[in-house]
Coordinates of C-alpha atoms in Angstrom, one line a residue:
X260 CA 22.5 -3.3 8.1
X261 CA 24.1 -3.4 11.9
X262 CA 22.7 -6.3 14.0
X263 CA 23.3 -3.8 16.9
X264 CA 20.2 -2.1 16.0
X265 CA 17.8 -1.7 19.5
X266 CA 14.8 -2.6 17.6
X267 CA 13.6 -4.6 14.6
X268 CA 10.6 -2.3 13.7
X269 CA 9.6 1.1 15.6
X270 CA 5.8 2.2 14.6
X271 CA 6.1 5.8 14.1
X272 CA 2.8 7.7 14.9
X273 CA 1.3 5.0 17.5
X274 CA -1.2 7.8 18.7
X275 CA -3.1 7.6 15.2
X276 CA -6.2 6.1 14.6
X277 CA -4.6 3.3 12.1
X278 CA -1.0 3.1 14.1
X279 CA -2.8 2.5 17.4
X280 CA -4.0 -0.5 15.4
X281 CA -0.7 -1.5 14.1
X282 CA 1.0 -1.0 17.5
X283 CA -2.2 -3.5 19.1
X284 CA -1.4 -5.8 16.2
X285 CA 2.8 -5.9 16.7
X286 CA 1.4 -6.3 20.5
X287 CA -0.7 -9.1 20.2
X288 CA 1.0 -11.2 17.5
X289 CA 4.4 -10.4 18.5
X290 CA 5.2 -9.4 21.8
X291 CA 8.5 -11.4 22.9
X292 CA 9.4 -12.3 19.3
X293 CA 10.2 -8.9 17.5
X294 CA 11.9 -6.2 19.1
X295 CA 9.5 -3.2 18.5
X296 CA 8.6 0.5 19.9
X297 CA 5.9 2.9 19.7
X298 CA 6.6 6.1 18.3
X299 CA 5.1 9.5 18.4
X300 CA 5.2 13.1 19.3
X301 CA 4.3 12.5 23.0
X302 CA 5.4 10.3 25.5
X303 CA 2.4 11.0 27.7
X304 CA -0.2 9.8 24.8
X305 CA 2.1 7.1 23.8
X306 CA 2.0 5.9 27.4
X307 CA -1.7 5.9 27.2
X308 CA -2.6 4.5 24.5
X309 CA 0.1 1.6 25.2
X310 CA -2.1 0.6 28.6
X311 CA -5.4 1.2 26.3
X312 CA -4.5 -1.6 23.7
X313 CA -2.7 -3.8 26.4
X314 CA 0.5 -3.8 25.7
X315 CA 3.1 -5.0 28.0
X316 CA 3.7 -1.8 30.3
X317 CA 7.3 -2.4 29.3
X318 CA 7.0 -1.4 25.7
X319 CA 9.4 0.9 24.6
X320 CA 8.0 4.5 23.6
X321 CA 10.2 6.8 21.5
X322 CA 9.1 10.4 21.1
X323 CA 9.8 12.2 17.6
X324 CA 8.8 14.4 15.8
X325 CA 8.3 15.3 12.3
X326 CA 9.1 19.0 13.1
X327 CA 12.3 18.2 15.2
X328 CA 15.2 16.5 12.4
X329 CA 17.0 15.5 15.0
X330 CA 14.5 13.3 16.8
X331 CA 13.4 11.8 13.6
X332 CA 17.2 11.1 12.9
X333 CA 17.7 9.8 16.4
X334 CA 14.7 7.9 16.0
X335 CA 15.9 5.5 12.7
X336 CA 19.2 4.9 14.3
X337 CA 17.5 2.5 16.6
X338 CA 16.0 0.8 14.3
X339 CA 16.4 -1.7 11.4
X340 CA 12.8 -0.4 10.1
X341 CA 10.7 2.4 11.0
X342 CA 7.0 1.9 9.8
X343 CA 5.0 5.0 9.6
X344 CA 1.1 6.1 9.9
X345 CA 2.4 9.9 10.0
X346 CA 0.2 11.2 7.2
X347 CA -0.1 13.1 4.6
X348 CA 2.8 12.1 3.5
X349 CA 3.2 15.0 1.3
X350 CA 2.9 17.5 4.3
X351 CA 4.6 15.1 6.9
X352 CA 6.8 12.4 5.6
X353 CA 9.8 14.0 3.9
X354 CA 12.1 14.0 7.0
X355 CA 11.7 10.5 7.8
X356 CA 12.2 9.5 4.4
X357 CA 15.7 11.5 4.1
X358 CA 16.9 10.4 7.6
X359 CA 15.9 6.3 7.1
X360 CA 17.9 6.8 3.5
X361 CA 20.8 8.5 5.1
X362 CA 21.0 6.0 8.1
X363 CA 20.7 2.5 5.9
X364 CA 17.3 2.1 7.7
X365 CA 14.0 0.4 6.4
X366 CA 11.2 2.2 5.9
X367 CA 7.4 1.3 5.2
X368 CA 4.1 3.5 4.6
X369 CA 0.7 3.4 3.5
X370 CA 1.2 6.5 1.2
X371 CA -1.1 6.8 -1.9
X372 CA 0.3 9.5 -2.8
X373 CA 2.0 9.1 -6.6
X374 CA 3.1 12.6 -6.9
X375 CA 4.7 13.1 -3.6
X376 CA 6.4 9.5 -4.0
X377 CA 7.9 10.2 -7.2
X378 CA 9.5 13.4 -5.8
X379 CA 11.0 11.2 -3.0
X380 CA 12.0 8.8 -5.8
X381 CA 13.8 11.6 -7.6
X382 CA 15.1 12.9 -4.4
X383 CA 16.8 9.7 -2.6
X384 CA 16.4 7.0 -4.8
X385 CA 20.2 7.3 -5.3
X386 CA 21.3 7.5 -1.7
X387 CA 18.7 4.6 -0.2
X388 CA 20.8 2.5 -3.0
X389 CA 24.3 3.8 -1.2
X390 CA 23.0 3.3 2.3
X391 CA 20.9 -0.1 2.3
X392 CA 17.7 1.9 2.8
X393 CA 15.2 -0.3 1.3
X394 CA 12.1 2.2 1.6
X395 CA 9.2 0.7 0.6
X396 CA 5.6 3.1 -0.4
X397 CA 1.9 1.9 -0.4
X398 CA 2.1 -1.0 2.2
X399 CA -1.4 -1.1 2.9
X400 CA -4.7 -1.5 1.1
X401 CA -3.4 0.3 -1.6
X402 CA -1.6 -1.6 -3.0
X403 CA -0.6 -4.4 -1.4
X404 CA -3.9 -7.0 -2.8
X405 CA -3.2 -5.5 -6.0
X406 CA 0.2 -5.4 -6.4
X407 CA 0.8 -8.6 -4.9
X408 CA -2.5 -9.8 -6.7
X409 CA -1.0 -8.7 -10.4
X410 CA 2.0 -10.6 -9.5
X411 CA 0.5 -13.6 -8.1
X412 CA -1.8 -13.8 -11.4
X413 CA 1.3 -13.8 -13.5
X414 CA 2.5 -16.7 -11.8
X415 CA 0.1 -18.6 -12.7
X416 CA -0.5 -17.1 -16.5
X417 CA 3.2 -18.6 -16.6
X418 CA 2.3 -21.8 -15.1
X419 CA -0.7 -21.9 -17.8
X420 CA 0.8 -20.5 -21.1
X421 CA 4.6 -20.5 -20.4
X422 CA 4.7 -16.4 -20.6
X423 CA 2.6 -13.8 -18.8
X424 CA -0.4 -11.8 -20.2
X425 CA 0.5 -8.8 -21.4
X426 CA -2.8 -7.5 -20.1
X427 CA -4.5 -7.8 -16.8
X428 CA -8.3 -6.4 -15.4
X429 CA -8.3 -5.9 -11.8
X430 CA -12.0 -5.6 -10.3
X431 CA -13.3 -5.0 -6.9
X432 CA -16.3 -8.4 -6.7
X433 CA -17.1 -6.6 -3.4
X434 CA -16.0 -4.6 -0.5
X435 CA -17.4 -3.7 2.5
X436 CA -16.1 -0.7 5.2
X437 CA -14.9 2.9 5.2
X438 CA -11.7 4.7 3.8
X439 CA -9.5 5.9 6.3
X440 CA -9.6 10.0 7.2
X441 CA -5.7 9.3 6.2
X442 CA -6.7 8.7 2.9
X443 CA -8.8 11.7 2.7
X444 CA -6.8 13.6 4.3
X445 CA -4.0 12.5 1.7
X446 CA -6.6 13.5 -1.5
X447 CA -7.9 16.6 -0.4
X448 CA -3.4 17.6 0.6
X449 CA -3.1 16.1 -3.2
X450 CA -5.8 18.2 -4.9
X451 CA -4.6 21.1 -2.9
X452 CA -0.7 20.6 -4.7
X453 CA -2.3 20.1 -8.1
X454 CA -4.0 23.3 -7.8
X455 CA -0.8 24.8 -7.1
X456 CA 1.5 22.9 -9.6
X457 CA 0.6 21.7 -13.2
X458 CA 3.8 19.6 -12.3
X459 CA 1.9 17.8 -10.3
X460 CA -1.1 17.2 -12.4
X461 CA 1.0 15.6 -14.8
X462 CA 2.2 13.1 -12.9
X463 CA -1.1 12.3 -11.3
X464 CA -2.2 11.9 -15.2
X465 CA 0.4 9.8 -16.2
X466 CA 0.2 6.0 -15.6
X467 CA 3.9 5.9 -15.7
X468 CA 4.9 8.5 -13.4
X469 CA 6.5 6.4 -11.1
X470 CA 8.9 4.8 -13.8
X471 CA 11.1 7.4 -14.6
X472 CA 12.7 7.2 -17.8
X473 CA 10.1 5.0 -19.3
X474 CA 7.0 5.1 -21.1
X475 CA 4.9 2.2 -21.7
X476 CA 1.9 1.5 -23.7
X477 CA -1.3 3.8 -24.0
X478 CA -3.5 2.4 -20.4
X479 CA -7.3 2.5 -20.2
X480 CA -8.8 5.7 -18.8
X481 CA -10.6 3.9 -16.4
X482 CA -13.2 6.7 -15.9
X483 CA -16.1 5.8 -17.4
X484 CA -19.2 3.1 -16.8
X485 CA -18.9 0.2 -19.4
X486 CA -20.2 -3.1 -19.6
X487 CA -18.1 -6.5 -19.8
X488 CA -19.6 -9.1 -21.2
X489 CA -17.2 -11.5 -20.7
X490 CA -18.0 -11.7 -16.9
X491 CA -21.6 -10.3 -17.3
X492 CA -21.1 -7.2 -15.2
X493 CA -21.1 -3.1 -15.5
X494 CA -18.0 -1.7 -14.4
X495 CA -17.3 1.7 -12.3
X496 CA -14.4 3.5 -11.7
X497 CA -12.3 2.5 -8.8
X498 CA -11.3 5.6 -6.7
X499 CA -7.6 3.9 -6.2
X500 CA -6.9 2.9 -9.3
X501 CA -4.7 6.6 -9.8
X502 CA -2.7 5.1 -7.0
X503 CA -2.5 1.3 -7.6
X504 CA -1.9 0.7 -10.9
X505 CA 0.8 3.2 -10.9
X506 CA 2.8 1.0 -8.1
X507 CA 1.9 -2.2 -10.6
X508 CA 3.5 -0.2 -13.5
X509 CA 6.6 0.1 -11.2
X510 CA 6.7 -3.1 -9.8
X511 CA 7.0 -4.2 -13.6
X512 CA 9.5 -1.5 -14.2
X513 CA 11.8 -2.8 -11.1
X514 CA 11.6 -6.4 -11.8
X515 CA 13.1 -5.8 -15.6
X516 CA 10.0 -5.4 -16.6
X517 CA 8.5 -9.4 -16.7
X518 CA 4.9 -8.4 -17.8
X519 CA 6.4 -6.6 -20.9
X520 CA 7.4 -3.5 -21.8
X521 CA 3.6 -3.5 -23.5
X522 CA 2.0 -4.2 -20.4
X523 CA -1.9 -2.8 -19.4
X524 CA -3.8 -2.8 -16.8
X525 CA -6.9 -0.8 -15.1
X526 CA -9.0 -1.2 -12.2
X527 CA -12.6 -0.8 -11.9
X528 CA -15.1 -1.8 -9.7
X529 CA -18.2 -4.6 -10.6
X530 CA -21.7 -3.7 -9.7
X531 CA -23.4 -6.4 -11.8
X532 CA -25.4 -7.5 -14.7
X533 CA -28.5 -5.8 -16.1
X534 CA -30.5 -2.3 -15.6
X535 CA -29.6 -2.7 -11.6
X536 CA -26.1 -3.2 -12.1
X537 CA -26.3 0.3 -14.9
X538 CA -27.5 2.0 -12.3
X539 CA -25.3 0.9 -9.6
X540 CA -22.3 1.6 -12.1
X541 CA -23.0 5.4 -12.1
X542 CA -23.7 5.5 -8.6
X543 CA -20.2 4.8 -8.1
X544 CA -19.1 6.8 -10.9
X545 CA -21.1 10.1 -9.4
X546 CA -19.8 10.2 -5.6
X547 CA -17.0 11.8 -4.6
X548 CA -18.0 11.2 -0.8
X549 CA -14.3 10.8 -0.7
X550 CA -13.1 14.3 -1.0
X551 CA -16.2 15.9 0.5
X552 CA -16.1 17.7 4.0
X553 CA -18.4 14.9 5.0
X554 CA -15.5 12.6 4.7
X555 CA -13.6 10.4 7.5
X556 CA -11.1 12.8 9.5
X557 CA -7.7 11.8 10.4
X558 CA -8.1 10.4 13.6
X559 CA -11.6 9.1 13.1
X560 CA -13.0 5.6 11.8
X561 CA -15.3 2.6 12.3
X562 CA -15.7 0.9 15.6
X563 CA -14.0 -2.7 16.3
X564 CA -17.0 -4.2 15.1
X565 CA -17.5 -2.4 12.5
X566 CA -13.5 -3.1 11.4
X567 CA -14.4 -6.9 11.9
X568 CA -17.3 -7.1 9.9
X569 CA -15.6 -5.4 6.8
X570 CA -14.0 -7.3 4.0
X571 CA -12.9 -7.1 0.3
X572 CA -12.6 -9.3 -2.8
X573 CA -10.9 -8.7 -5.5
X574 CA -10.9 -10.4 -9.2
X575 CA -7.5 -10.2 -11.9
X576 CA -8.5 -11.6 -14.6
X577 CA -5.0 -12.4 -17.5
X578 CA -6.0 -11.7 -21.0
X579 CA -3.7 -15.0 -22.9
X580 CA -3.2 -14.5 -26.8
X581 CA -5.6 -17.2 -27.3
X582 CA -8.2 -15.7 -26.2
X583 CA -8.2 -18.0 -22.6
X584 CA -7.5 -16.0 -19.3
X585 CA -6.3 -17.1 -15.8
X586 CA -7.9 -15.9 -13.6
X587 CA -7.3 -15.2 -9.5
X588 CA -8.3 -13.8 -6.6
X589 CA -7.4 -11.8 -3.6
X590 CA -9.6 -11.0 -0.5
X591 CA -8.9 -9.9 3.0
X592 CA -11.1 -10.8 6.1
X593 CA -11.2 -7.0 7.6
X594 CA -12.2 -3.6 6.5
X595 CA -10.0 -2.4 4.0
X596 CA -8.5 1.2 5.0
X597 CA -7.9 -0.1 8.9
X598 CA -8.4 -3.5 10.0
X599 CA -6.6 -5.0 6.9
X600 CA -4.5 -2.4 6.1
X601 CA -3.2 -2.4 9.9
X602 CA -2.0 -5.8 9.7
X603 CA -0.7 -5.6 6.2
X604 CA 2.1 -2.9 7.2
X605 CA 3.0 -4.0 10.3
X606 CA 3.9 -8.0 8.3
X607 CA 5.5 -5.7 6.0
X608 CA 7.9 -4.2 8.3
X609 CA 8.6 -7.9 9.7
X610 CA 8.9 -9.1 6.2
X611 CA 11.6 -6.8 5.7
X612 CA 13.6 -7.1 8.1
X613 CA 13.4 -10.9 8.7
X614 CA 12.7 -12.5 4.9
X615 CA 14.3 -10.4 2.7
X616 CA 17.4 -9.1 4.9
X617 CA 19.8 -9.3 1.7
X618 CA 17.7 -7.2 -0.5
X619 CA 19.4 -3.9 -1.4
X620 CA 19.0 -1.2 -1.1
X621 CA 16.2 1.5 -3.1
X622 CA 12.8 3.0 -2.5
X623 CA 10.4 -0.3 -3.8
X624 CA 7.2 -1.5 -4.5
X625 CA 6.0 -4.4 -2.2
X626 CA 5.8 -7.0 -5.1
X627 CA 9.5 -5.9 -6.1
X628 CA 11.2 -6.9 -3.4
X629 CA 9.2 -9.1 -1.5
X630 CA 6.0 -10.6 -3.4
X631 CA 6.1 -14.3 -2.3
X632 CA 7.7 -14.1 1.1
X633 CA 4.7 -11.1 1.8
X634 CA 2.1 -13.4 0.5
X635 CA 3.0 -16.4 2.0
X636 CA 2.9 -14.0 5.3
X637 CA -0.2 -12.2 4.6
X638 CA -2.1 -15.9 4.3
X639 CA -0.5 -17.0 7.5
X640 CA -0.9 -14.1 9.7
X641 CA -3.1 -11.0 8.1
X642 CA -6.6 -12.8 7.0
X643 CA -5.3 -11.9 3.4
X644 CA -5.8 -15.0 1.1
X645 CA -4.4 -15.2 -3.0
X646 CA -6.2 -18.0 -5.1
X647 CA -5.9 -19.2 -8.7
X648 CA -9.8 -19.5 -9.8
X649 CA -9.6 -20.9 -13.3

């Protein structure tokens, strides 16, 4: 990519709930270091909400918008990586994908979105590989402590026993804090295409539907309440699971495939031993506050303190064929869907464009084309932390 590019990162959609906290983030960690902008449809709002979170008054605002190709397109040329909060992606994020693949710019999201992504994989795949594009998906909570935690876990399975497992748990030990509106936003735009296109509701089925061309083996349903003895816990589903442990099946897929072409893995969420822990497990398994009209908005979500008192903790457990296991874990110091995830994207977009600058071009996972310099990031700068636990 040209070193002439104005700025090292622009944050598209700096008037959001979760982008006003990336922008206050690149602000206060980064101000005089990386080149950045704030981005939006509006310069008046962009203007206001850069005095709001205090950043210098000199801050460059870009206006786009999603609806106007041309801004969009005159937007990536100044940059060597746009991040983006613009959500749905589904409805909203097409443009900006084509015109970052077209102009050899980075690109990072917080989509969760399998179906949408594997269209945009289909669609530009080939011409982010031409350009330089690298245009990495899912940059926030999901799936960045579970994609990064599945290859982290393998690391050490190699360290251990020489190869990795060929099968990996990942459960939630505890999390505390609300899913962004984005999110619901995201599921309710997602149910809405699956409603309209059995196309669509085969690839939210399919565990492999972001490795095109390739089938791996048969993956645990993770739908049901079960009990695991080995850790003395019930298990619930984990509401994204659909999400993650399609990006870990790619991440596999676009590393040459170092977990095995027989690789398996599910999420699910531990509520503990016993009749309490039974009941907790179906309690989890039965709401679908998510997708309910009750449910955050965009725009909306928790209060600073609120953000600050969330966190998350996360267990991957590798299976060895001995019967041992490695086991590690990941936890961040914020709530998941905006505190964390606000910080994860915006060392993302950094991580791109300053530690892996001779990556090539494609549209990745994070663990595929940045897993250790990200990690080693994350721990320094995000409140993320990765730990080997036995």
């Amino acid at each position: 990519m040209s070193e002439t590019r104005e700025f090292d990162v622009i944050m598209y959609g700096a008037t959001g709930y979760t982008g006003r906290l990336v922008a206050e983030y690149l602000s206060q960690n980064y101000a005089g270091d990386v080149r950045w902008a704030m981005a939006g449809r509006s310069a008046e709002k962009l203007a206001a909400v850069r005095d709001e979170i205090g950043a210098p008054a000199d801050t460059p605002l870009v206006v786009a918008d999603a609806d106007d190709p041309q801004s969009i397109a005159d937007m990536v040329a100044r940059a060597k990586c746009v991040a983006t909060t613009v959500g749905p992606y589904q409805l909203y994020g097409e443009p900006l994908v084509a015109a970052c693949a077209e102009a050899g710019t980075d690109y990072v999201d917080l989509c969760g979105e399998p179906a949408w992504m594997r269209q945009m994989i289909d669609t530009y795949e080939a011409k982010a590989k031409e350009s330089g594009a690298r245009i990495v998906f899912s940059c926030g909570f999901d799936s960045i402590p579970f994609d990064l935690g599945i290859w982290f876990v393998q690391q050490a399975a190699k360290e251990e026993d020489g190869v990795p497992s060929n099968r990996v748990r990942g459960r939630v030990r505890g999390m505390q804090g609300t899913f962004s509106g984005g999110t619901a936003a995201s599921l309710k735009a997602t149910m809405a295409a699956a409603a309209k296109d059995p196309k669509v509701v085969q690839l939210l089925l399919n565990p492999f539907s972001l490795t095109p061309g390739f089938t791996g083996a048969d993956q645990p349903p993770g739908n049901a309440v079960d009990y695991e003895a080995d850790i003395d816990s019930w298990v619930a589903p984990f509401i994204m699971a659909a999400i993650n442990t399609r990006n870990v099946h790619r991440s596999n897929f676009l590393l040459g495939h170092p977990y095995g072409e027989d690789f398996v893995y599910d999420e699910m969420v531990l509520t503990g031993p016993g009749d309490a822990g039974e009941a907790a497990a179906k309690a989890v398994a039965s709401d679908n506050s998510l997708a309910s009209e009750d449910g955050p908005k965009p725009g909306e979500g928790p209060s600073k303190e609120e953000r600050e008192a969330g966190f998350y903790d996360v267990l991957f457990i590798a299976e060895g064929g001995d019967g041992k296991t490695v086991t590690a874990g990941v936890t961040g110091d914020k709530d998941p869907g905006y505190g964390s995830t606000s910080k994860m994207i915006a060392e993302s977009a950094i991580c791109l464009v300053r530690d892996v600058p001779d990556a090539p071009g494609g549209i990745f996972t994070p663990a595929a084309i940045m897993a250790e310099p990200l990690i080693e990031r994350l721990e320094a700068n995000a409140g993320l932390t990765f730990k080997r636990e036995s």
